[in-house]
């Protein structure tokens, strides 16, 4: 049987396929010739592949443009794809849906019915350095999710970490300090995502084993 994180991801991908006609998890349909190029869906697509540690088989036009390279060859994203641990999953918003067996055993629709809050999946995973966590916030609804909040306590960081932590937005290439007892707040576009590293030190060190820290 599939692990629960895989079933969750397949359900999510199946839903997106009904909207995007997206290929399955063995191919990255990104690049300047992709219908997702320059849209929030491109980040959602890439973040799922990185967090699932899926093979990065690129199906787009070569040579890839800078925007696409930031999604598929970003060093911090590749650290997650190579080294992140098992996924931990939670949801926010209205994630109710009706099973649609005509699509597949995993499909359900609609998500984000008219008037409902968009469904936001929060995925996190440990990194080799014990003071780091990979975090993806995936809006699988069709409207913008305002005020998405992830409590840092949810990430099960070591209890001895006090003070500020670094929150690095990988694809936006920005970083900010957040209190270790606080939360991360963000706005996520419909069918969009944010891929983050939460760390006590530089995000570039998250792939290093704790014994080498």
CSV table of N, CA and C in Angstrom, one decimal, residues 11-20 39-45 48 90-97 108-122 137-146 148 187-194:
chain,number,residue,atom,x,y,z
A,11,UNK,N,-3.7,12.5,-4.4
A,11,UNK,CA,-5.0,13.1,-4.4
A,11,UNK,C,-4.9,14.6,-4.8
A,12,UNK,N,-4.0,15.3,-4.3
A,12,UNK,CA,-3.8,16.7,-4.6
A,12,UNK,C,-3.4,16.8,-6.1
A,13,UNK,N,-2.5,16.0,-6.6
A,13,UNK,CA,-2.2,16.1,-8.0
A,13,UNK,C,-3.3,15.7,-8.9
A,14,UNK,N,-4.1,14.7,-8.5
A,14,UNK,CA,-5.3,14.3,-9.3
A,14,UNK,C,-6.2,15.5,-9.4
A,15,UNK,N,-6.5,16.2,-8.3
A,15,UNK,CA,-7.3,17.4,-8.4
A,15,UNK,C,-6.8,18.4,-9.3
A,16,UNK,N,-5.5,18.7,-9.2
A,16,UNK,CA,-4.9,19.7,-10.1
A,16,UNK,C,-5.0,19.3,-11.5
A,17,UNK,N,-4.9,18.0,-11.8
A,17,UNK,CA,-4.9,17.5,-13.2
A,17,UNK,C,-6.3,17.8,-13.8
A,18,UNK,N,-7.3,17.9,-13.0
A,18,UNK,CA,-8.6,18.2,-13.6
A,18,UNK,C,-8.7,19.6,-14.0
A,19,UNK,N,-7.9,20.5,-13.3
A,19,UNK,CA,-7.8,21.9,-13.7
A,19,UNK,C,-6.8,22.2,-14.8
A,20,UNK,N,-5.6,21.5,-14.7
A,20,UNK,CA,-4.5,21.9,-15.5
A,20,UNK,C,-4.3,20.9,-16.7
A,39,UNK,N,3.0,31.7,-14.0
A,39,UNK,CA,1.7,31.6,-13.2
A,39,UNK,C,2.1,31.1,-11.8
A,40,UNK,N,1.2,31.3,-10.8
A,40,UNK,CA,1.4,30.7,-9.5
A,40,UNK,C,1.5,29.2,-9.6
A,41,UNK,N,0.8,28.6,-10.6
A,41,UNK,CA,0.8,27.1,-10.7
A,41,UNK,C,2.2,26.5,-10.9
A,42,UNK,N,3.1,27.3,-11.5
A,42,UNK,CA,4.5,26.8,-11.7
A,42,UNK,C,5.2,26.6,-10.4
A,43,UNK,N,5.0,27.5,-9.5
A,43,UNK,CA,5.6,27.3,-8.1
A,43,UNK,C,5.0,26.1,-7.4
A,44,UNK,N,3.6,26.0,-7.6
A,44,UNK,CA,3.0,24.8,-6.9
A,44,UNK,C,3.5,23.5,-7.5
A,45,UNK,N,3.6,23.5,-8.8
A,45,UNK,CA,4.1,22.3,-9.5
A,45,UNK,C,5.5,21.9,-9.0
A,48,UNK,N,5.8,20.8,-5.1
A,48,UNK,CA,5.3,19.4,-4.9
A,48,UNK,C,6.4,18.5,-5.3
A,90,UNK,N,-0.8,18.6,7.1
A,90,UNK,CA,-2.0,19.1,7.7
A,90,UNK,C,-2.7,20.1,6.7
A,91,UNK,N,-3.9,20.4,7.0
A,91,UNK,CA,-4.7,21.2,6.1
A,91,UNK,C,-5.3,22.4,6.8
A,92,UNK,N,-5.6,23.5,6.1
A,92,UNK,CA,-6.3,24.7,6.5
A,92,UNK,C,-7.4,25.0,5.5
A,93,UNK,N,-8.4,25.7,6.0
A,93,UNK,CA,-9.5,26.1,5.1
A,93,UNK,C,-10.5,25.0,4.8
A,94,UNK,N,-11.3,25.1,3.8
A,94,UNK,CA,-12.4,24.2,3.5
A,94,UNK,C,-11.8,23.1,2.5
A,95,UNK,N,-11.5,22.0,3.0
A,95,UNK,CA,-10.9,20.9,2.1
A,95,UNK,C,-11.9,19.8,1.9
A,96,UNK,N,-13.2,20.1,2.1
A,96,UNK,CA,-14.2,19.1,1.8
A,96,UNK,C,-14.4,18.9,0.3
A,97,UNK,N,-14.7,17.6,0.0
A,97,UNK,CA,-14.8,17.3,-1.4
A,97,UNK,C,-15.6,16.1,-1.6
A,108,UNK,N,-11.0,13.8,-6.0
A,108,UNK,CA,-12.2,14.3,-5.4
A,108,UNK,C,-12.4,15.8,-5.9
A,109,UNK,N,-13.7,16.2,-6.0
A,109,UNK,CA,-14.0,17.5,-6.4
A,109,UNK,C,-15.4,17.9,-5.9
A,110,UNK,N,-15.7,19.2,-5.8
A,110,UNK,CA,-14.8,20.3,-6.0
A,110,UNK,C,-14.0,20.6,-4.7
A,111,UNK,N,-12.8,21.1,-4.9
A,111,UNK,CA,-12.2,21.8,-3.8
A,111,UNK,C,-12.3,23.3,-4.1
A,112,UNK,N,-12.5,24.1,-3.0
A,112,UNK,CA,-12.7,25.5,-3.2
A,112,UNK,C,-14.0,25.8,-3.9
A,113,UNK,N,-15.1,25.2,-3.4
A,113,UNK,CA,-16.4,25.6,-4.0
A,113,UNK,C,-16.7,27.1,-3.8
A,114,UNK,N,-17.6,27.6,-4.6
A,114,UNK,CA,-17.9,29.0,-4.5
A,114,UNK,C,-18.3,29.4,-3.1
A,115,UNK,N,-17.7,30.5,-2.6
A,115,UNK,CA,-18.0,30.9,-1.3
A,115,UNK,C,-17.2,30.3,-0.1
A,116,UNK,N,-16.5,29.2,-0.5
A,116,UNK,CA,-15.7,28.5,0.6
A,116,UNK,C,-14.3,29.0,0.6
A,117,UNK,N,-13.7,28.9,1.8
A,117,UNK,CA,-12.3,29.2,2.0
A,117,UNK,C,-11.4,28.2,1.2
A,118,UNK,N,-10.4,28.7,0.5
A,118,UNK,CA,-9.5,27.7,-0.3
A,118,UNK,C,-8.9,26.7,0.6
A,119,UNK,N,-8.7,25.5,0.1
A,119,UNK,CA,-8.0,24.5,0.8
A,119,UNK,C,-6.5,24.7,0.7
A,120,UNK,N,-5.8,24.7,1.8
A,120,UNK,CA,-4.4,24.9,1.8
A,120,UNK,C,-3.7,23.7,2.5
A,121,UNK,N,-2.8,23.0,1.8
A,121,UNK,CA,-2.1,21.9,2.4
A,121,UNK,C,-0.7,22.5,3.0
A,122,UNK,N,-0.4,22.1,4.2
A,122,UNK,CA,0.9,22.4,4.8
A,122,UNK,C,1.7,21.2,4.9
A,137,UNK,N,3.8,25.4,1.6
A,137,UNK,CA,2.4,25.8,1.8
A,137,UNK,C,1.7,25.8,0.4
A,138,UNK,N,0.8,24.9,0.2
A,138,UNK,CA,0.2,24.6,-1.1
A,138,UNK,C,-1.2,25.0,-1.2
A,139,UNK,N,-1.6,26.0,-2.0
A,139,UNK,CA,-3.0,26.4,-2.1
A,139,UNK,C,-3.6,25.6,-3.2
A,140,UNK,N,-4.4,24.6,-2.9
A,140,UNK,CA,-5.0,23.8,-4.0
A,140,UNK,C,-6.4,24.3,-4.3
A,141,UNK,N,-6.8,25.4,-3.7
A,141,UNK,CA,-8.0,26.1,-4.1
A,141,UNK,C,-7.7,27.0,-5.3
A,142,UNK,N,-8.8,27.6,-5.8
A,142,UNK,CA,-8.7,28.5,-7.0
A,142,UNK,C,-8.6,30.0,-6.7
A,143,UNK,N,-8.8,30.3,-5.4
A,143,UNK,CA,-8.7,31.7,-5.0
A,143,UNK,C,-7.6,31.9,-4.0
A,144,UNK,N,-7.2,33.2,-3.9
A,144,UNK,CA,-6.0,33.5,-3.0
A,144,UNK,C,-6.4,33.2,-1.5
A,145,UNK,N,-5.4,32.6,-0.8
A,145,UNK,CA,-5.6,32.3,0.6
A,145,UNK,C,-4.9,33.4,1.3
A,146,UNK,N,-5.6,34.3,2.0
A,146,UNK,CA,-5.0,35.4,2.8
A,146,UNK,C,-4.8,34.9,4.2
A,148,UNK,N,-2.6,33.0,5.7
A,148,UNK,CA,-2.3,31.6,6.1
A,148,UNK,C,-1.2,31.6,7.2
A,187,UNK,N,0.5,35.1,2.3
A,187,UNK,CA,-0.6,35.1,1.4
A,187,UNK,C,-0.2,34.2,0.2
A,188,UNK,N,-1.0,33.3,-0.1
A,188,UNK,CA,-0.7,32.3,-1.2
A,188,UNK,C,-1.7,32.4,-2.3
A,189,UNK,N,-1.2,32.6,-3.5
A,189,UNK,CA,-2.1,32.8,-4.6
A,189,UNK,C,-2.9,31.5,-4.9
A,190,UNK,N,-4.1,31.6,-5.5
A,190,UNK,CA,-4.8,30.4,-5.9
A,190,UNK,C,-4.0,29.5,-6.8
A,191,UNK,N,-4.0,28.2,-6.6
A,191,UNK,CA,-3.2,27.3,-7.3
A,191,UNK,C,-1.7,27.6,-7.3
A,192,UNK,N,-1.3,28.2,-6.2
A,192,UNK,CA,0.1,28.6,-6.0
A,192,UNK,C,0.7,28.0,-4.8
A,193,UNK,N,2.0,28.3,-4.5
A,193,UNK,CA,2.7,27.7,-3.3
A,193,UNK,C,3.8,28.6,-2.9
A,194,UNK,N,4.2,28.3,-1.7
A,194,UNK,CA,5.5,28.9,-1.2
A,194,UNK,C,6.3,27.8,-0.6
